[in-house]
mmCIF file with all atom_site columns, C-alpha atoms in Angstrom:
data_model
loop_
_atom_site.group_PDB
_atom_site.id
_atom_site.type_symbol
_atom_site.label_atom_id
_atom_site.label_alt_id
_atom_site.label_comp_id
_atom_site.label_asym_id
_atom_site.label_entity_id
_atom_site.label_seq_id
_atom_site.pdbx_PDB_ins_code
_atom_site.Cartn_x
_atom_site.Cartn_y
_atom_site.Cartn_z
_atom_site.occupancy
_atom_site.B_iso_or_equiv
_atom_site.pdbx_formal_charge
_atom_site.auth_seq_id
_atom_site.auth_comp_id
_atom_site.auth_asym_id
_atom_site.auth_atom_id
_atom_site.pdbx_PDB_model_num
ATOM 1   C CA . UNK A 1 1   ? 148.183 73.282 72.030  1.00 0.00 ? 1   UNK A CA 1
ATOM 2   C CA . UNK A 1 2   ? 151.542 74.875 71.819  1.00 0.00 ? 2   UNK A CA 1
ATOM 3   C CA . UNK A 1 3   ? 150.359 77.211 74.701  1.00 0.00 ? 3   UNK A CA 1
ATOM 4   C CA . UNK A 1 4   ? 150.042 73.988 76.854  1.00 0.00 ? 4   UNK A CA 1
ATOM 5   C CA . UNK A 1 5   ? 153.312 72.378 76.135  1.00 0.00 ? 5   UNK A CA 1
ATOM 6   C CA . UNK A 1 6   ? 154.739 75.576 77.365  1.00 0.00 ? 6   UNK A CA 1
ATOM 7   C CA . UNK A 1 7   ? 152.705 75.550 80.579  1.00 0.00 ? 7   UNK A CA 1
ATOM 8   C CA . UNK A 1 8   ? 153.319 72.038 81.264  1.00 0.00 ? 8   UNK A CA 1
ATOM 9   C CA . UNK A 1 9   ? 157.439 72.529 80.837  1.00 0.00 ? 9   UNK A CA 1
ATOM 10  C CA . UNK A 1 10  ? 157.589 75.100 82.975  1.00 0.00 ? 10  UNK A CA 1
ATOM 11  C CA . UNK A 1 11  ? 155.855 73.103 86.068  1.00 0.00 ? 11  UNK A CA 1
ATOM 12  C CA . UNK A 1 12  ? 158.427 70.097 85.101  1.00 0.00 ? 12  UNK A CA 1
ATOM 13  C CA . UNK A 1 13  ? 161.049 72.493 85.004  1.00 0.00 ? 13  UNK A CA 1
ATOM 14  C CA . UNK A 1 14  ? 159.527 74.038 88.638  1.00 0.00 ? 14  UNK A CA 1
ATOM 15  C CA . UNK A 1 15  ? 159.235 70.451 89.962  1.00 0.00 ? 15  UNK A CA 1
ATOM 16  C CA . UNK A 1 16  ? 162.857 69.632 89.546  1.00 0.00 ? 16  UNK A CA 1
ATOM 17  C CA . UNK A 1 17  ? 164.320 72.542 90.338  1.00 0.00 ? 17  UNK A CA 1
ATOM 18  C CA . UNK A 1 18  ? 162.570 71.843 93.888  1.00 0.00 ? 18  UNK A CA 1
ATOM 19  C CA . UNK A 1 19  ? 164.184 68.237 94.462  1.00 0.00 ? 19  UNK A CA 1
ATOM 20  C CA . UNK A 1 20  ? 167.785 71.034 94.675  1.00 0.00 ? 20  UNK A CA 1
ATOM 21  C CA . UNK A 1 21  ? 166.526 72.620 97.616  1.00 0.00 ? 21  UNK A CA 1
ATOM 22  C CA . UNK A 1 22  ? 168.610 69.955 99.771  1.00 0.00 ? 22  UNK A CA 1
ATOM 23  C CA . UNK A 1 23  ? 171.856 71.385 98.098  1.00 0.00 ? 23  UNK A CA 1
ATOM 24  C CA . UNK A 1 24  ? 174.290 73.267 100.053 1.00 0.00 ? 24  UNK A CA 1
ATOM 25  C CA . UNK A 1 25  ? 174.248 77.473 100.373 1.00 0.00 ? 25  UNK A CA 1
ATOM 26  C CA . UNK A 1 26  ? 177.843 76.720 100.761 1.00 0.00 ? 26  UNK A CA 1
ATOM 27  C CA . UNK A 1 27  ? 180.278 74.000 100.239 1.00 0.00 ? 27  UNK A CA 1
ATOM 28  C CA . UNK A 1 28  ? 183.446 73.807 102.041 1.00 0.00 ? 28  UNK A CA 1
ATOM 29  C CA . UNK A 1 29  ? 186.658 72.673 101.462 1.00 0.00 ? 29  UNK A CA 1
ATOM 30  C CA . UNK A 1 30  ? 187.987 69.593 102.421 1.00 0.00 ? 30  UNK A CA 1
ATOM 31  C CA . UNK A 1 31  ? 190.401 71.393 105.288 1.00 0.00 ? 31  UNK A CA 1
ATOM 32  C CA . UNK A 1 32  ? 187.889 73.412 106.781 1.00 0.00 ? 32  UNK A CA 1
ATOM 33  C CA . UNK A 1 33  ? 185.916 70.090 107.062 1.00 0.00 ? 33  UNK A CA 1
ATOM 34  C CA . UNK A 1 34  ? 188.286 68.215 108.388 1.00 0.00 ? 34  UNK A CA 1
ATOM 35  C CA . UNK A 1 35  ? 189.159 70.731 110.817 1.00 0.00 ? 35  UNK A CA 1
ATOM 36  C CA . UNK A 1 36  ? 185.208 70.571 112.491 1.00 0.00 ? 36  UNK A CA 1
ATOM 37  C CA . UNK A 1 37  ? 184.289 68.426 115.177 1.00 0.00 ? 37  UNK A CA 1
ATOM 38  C CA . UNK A 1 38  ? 181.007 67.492 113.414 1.00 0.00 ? 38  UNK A CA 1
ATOM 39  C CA . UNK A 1 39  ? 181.565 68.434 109.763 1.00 0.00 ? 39  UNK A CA 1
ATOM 40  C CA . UNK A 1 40  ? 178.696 69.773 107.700 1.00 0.00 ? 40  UNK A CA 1
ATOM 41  C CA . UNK A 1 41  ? 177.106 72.180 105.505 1.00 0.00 ? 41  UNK A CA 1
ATOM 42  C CA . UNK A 1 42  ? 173.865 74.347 105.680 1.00 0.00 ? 42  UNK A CA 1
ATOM 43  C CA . UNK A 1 43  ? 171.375 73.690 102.911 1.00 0.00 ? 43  UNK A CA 1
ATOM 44  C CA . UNK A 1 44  ? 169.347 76.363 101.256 1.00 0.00 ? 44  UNK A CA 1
ATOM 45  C CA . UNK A 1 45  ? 166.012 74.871 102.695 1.00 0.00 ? 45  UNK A CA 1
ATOM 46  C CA . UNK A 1 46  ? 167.709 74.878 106.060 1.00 0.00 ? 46  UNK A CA 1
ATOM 47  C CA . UNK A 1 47  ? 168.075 71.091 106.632 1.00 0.00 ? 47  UNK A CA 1
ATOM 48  C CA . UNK A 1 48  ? 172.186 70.185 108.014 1.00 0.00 ? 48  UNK A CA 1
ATOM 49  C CA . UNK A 1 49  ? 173.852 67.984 105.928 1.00 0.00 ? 49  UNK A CA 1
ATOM 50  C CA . UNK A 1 50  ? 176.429 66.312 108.142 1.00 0.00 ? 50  UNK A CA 1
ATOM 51  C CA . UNK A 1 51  ? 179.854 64.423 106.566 1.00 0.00 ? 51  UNK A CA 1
ATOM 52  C CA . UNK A 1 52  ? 181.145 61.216 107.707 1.00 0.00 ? 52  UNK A CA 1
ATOM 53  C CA . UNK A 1 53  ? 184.613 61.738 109.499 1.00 0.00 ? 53  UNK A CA 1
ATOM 54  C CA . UNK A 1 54  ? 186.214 58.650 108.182 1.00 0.00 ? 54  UNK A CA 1
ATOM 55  C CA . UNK A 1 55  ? 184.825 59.524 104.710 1.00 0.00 ? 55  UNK A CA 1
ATOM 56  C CA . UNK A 1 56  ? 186.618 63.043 105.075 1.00 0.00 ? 56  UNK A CA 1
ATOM 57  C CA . UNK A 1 57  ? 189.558 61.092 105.935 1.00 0.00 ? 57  UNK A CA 1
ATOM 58  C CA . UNK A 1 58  ? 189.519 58.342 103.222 1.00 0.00 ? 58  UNK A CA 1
ATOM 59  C CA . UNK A 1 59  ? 188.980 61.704 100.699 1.00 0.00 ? 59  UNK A CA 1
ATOM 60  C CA . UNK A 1 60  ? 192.292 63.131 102.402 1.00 0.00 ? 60  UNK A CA 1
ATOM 61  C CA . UNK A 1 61  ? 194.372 59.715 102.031 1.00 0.00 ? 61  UNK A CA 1
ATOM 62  C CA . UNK A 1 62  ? 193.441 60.322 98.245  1.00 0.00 ? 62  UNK A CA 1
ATOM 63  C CA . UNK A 1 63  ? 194.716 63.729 96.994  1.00 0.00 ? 63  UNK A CA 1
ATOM 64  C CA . UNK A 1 64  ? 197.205 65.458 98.122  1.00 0.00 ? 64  UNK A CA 1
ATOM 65  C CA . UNK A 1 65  ? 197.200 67.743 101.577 1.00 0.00 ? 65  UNK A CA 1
ATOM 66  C CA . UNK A 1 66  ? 198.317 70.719 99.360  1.00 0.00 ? 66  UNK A CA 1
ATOM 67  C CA . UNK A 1 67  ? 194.968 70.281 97.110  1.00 0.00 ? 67  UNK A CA 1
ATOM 68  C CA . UNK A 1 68  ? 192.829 70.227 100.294 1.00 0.00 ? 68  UNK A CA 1
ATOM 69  C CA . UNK A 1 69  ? 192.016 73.609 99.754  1.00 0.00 ? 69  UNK A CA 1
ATOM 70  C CA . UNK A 1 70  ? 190.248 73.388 96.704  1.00 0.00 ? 70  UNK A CA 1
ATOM 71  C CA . UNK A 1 71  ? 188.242 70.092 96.844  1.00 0.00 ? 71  UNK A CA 1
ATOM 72  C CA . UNK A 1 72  ? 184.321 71.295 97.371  1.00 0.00 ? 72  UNK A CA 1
ATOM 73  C CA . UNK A 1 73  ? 182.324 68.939 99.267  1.00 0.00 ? 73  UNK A CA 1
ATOM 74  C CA . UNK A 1 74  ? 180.049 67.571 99.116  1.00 0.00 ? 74  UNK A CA 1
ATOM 75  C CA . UNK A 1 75  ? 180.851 66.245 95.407  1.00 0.00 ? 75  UNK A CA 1
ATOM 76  C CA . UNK A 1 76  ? 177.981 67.168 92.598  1.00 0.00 ? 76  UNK A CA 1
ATOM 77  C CA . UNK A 1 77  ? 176.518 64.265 90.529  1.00 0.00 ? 77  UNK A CA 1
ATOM 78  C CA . UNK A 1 78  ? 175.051 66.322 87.950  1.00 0.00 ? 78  UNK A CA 1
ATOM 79  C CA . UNK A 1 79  ? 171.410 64.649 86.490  1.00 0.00 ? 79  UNK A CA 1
ATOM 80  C CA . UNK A 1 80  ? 170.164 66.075 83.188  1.00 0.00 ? 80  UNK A CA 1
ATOM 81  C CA . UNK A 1 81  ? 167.358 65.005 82.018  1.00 0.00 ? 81  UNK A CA 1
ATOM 82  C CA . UNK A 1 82  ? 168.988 65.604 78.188  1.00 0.00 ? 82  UNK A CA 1
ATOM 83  C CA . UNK A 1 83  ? 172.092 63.516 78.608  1.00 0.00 ? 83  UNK A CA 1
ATOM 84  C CA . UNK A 1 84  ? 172.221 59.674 79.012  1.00 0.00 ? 84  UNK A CA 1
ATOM 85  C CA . UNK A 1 85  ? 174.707 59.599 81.948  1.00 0.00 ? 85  UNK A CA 1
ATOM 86  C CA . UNK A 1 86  ? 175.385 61.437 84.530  1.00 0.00 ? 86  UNK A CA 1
ATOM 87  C CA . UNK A 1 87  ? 178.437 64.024 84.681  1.00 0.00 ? 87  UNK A CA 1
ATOM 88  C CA . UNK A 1 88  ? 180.870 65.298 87.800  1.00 0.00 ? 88  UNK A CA 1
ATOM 89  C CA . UNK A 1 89  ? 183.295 68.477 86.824  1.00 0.00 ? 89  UNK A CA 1
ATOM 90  C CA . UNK A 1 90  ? 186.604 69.213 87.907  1.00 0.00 ? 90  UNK A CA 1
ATOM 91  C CA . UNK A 1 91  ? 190.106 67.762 87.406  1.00 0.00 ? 91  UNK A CA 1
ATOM 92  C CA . UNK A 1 92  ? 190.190 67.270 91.593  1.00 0.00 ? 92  UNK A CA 1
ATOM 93  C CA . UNK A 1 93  ? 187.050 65.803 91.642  1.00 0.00 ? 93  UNK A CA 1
ATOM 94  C CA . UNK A 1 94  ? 187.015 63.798 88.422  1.00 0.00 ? 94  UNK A CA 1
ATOM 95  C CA . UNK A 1 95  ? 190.934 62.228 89.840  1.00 0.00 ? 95  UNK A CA 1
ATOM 96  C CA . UNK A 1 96  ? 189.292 61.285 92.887  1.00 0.00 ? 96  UNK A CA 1
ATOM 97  C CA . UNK A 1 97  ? 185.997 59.965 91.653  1.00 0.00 ? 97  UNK A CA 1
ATOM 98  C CA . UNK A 1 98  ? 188.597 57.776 88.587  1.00 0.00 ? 98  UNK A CA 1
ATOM 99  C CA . UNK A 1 99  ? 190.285 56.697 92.067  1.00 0.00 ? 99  UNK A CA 1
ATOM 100 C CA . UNK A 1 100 ? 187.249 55.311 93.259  1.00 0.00 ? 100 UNK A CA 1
ATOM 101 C CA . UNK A 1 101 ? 186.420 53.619 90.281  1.00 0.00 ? 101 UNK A CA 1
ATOM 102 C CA . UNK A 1 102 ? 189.190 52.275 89.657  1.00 0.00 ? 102 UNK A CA 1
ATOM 103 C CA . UNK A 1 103 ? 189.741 53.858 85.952  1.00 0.00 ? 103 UNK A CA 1
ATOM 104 C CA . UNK A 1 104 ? 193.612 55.979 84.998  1.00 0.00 ? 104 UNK A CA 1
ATOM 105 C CA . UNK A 1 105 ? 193.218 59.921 84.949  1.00 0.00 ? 105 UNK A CA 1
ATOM 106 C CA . UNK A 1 106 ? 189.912 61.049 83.545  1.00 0.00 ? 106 UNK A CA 1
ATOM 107 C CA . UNK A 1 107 ? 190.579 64.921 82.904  1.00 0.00 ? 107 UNK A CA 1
ATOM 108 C CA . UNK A 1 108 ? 188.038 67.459 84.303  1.00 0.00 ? 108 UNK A CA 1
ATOM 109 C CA . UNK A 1 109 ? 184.946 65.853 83.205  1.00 0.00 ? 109 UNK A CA 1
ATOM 110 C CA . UNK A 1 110 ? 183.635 62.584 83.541  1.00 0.00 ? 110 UNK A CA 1
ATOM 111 C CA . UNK A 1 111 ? 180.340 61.074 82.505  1.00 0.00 ? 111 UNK A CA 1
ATOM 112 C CA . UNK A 1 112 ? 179.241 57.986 84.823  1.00 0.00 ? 112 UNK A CA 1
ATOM 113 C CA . UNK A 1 113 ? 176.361 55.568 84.826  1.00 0.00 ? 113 UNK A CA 1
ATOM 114 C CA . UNK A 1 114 ? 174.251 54.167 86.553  1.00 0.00 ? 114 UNK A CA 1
ATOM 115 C CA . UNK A 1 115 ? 176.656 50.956 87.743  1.00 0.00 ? 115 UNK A CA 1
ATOM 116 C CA . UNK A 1 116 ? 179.047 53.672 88.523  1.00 0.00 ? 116 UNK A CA 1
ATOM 117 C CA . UNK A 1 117 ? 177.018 55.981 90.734  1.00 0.00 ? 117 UNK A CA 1
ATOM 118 C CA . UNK A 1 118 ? 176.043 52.714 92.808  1.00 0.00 ? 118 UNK A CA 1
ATOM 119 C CA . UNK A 1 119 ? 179.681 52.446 93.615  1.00 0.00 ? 119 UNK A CA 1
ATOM 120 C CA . UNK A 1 120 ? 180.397 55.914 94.553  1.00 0.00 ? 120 UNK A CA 1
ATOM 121 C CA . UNK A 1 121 ? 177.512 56.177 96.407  1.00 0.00 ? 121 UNK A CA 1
ATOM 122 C CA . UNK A 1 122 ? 177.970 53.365 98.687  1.00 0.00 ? 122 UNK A CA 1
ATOM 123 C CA . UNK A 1 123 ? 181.768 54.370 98.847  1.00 0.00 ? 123 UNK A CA 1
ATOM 124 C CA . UNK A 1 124 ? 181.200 58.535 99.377  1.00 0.00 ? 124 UNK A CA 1
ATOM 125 C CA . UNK A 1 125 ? 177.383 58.390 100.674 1.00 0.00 ? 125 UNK A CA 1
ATOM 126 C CA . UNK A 1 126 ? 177.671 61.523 102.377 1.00 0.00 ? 126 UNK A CA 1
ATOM 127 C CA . UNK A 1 127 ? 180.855 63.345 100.596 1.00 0.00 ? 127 UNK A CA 1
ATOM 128 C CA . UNK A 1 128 ? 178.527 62.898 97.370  1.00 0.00 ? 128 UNK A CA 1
ATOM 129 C CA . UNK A 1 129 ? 174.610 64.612 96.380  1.00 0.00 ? 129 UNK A CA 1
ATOM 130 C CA . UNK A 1 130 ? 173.241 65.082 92.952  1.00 0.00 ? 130 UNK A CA 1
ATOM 131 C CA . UNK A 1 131 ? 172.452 67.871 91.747  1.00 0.00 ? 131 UNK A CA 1
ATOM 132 C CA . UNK A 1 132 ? 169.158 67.934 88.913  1.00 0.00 ? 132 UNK A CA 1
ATOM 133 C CA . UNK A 1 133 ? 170.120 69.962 85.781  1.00 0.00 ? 133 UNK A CA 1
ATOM 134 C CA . UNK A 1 134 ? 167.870 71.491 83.620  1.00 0.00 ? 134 UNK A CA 1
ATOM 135 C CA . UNK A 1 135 ? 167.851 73.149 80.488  1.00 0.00 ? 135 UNK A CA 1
#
């Protein structure tokens, strides 16, 4: 029986590690984005994930030109299938996403829900992906 279980987590495990293959072999900076005339980023299955201009632009109104640099895009919405909500990293990324939402400063992690996501989704649709965790 035990054998089984073991089998049968390891295809689950398989199976969601696929649904990543959409995720960037590289995420750029805000700058460099901003900077192309038709913004986007090269997934690891090959697909082109293309950026929004006036999303890239609302981002830049948001933070401050000097932390262009750092900001990675697109944004990670981490899914694990062992927490209840979801979690983004990052003190940029967490004081943008806290913009967003409306909430004061929210340090350099953040867990969100699903009220929440629907929000930054329709407001970042294209500066945002998730990204399925697991452990």
């Amino acid at each position: 029986m035990r054998k089984d279980y073991n089998r049968d987590e390891k295809l689950l495990k398989k199976q969601i590690l696929s649904l990543n293959r959409h995720l960037p072999s590289r995420r750029k900076n805000l700058k460099e984005l901003l900077k192309e005339d038709k913004p986007h980023v090269l997934g690891t299955d090959g697909s082109r994930h293309r950026f929004k201009k006036n999303e890239l632009k609302k981002i830049s109104s948001m933070i401050p030109e000097e932390s262009w640099e750092r900001l990675k895009l697109p944004l990670y919405i981490e899914i694990d299938s062992d927490a209840g909500g979801s979690r983004l990293a990052g003190k940029l990324e967490c004081s943008l996403i806290c913009q967003i939402l409306g909430n004061d400063d929210c340090g350099e992690e953040i867990y969100i829900y699903r009220p929440d996501i629907k929000v930054i989704r329709q407001k970042l649709p294209t500066t945002t992906q998730y990204i399925f965790l697991v452990r």
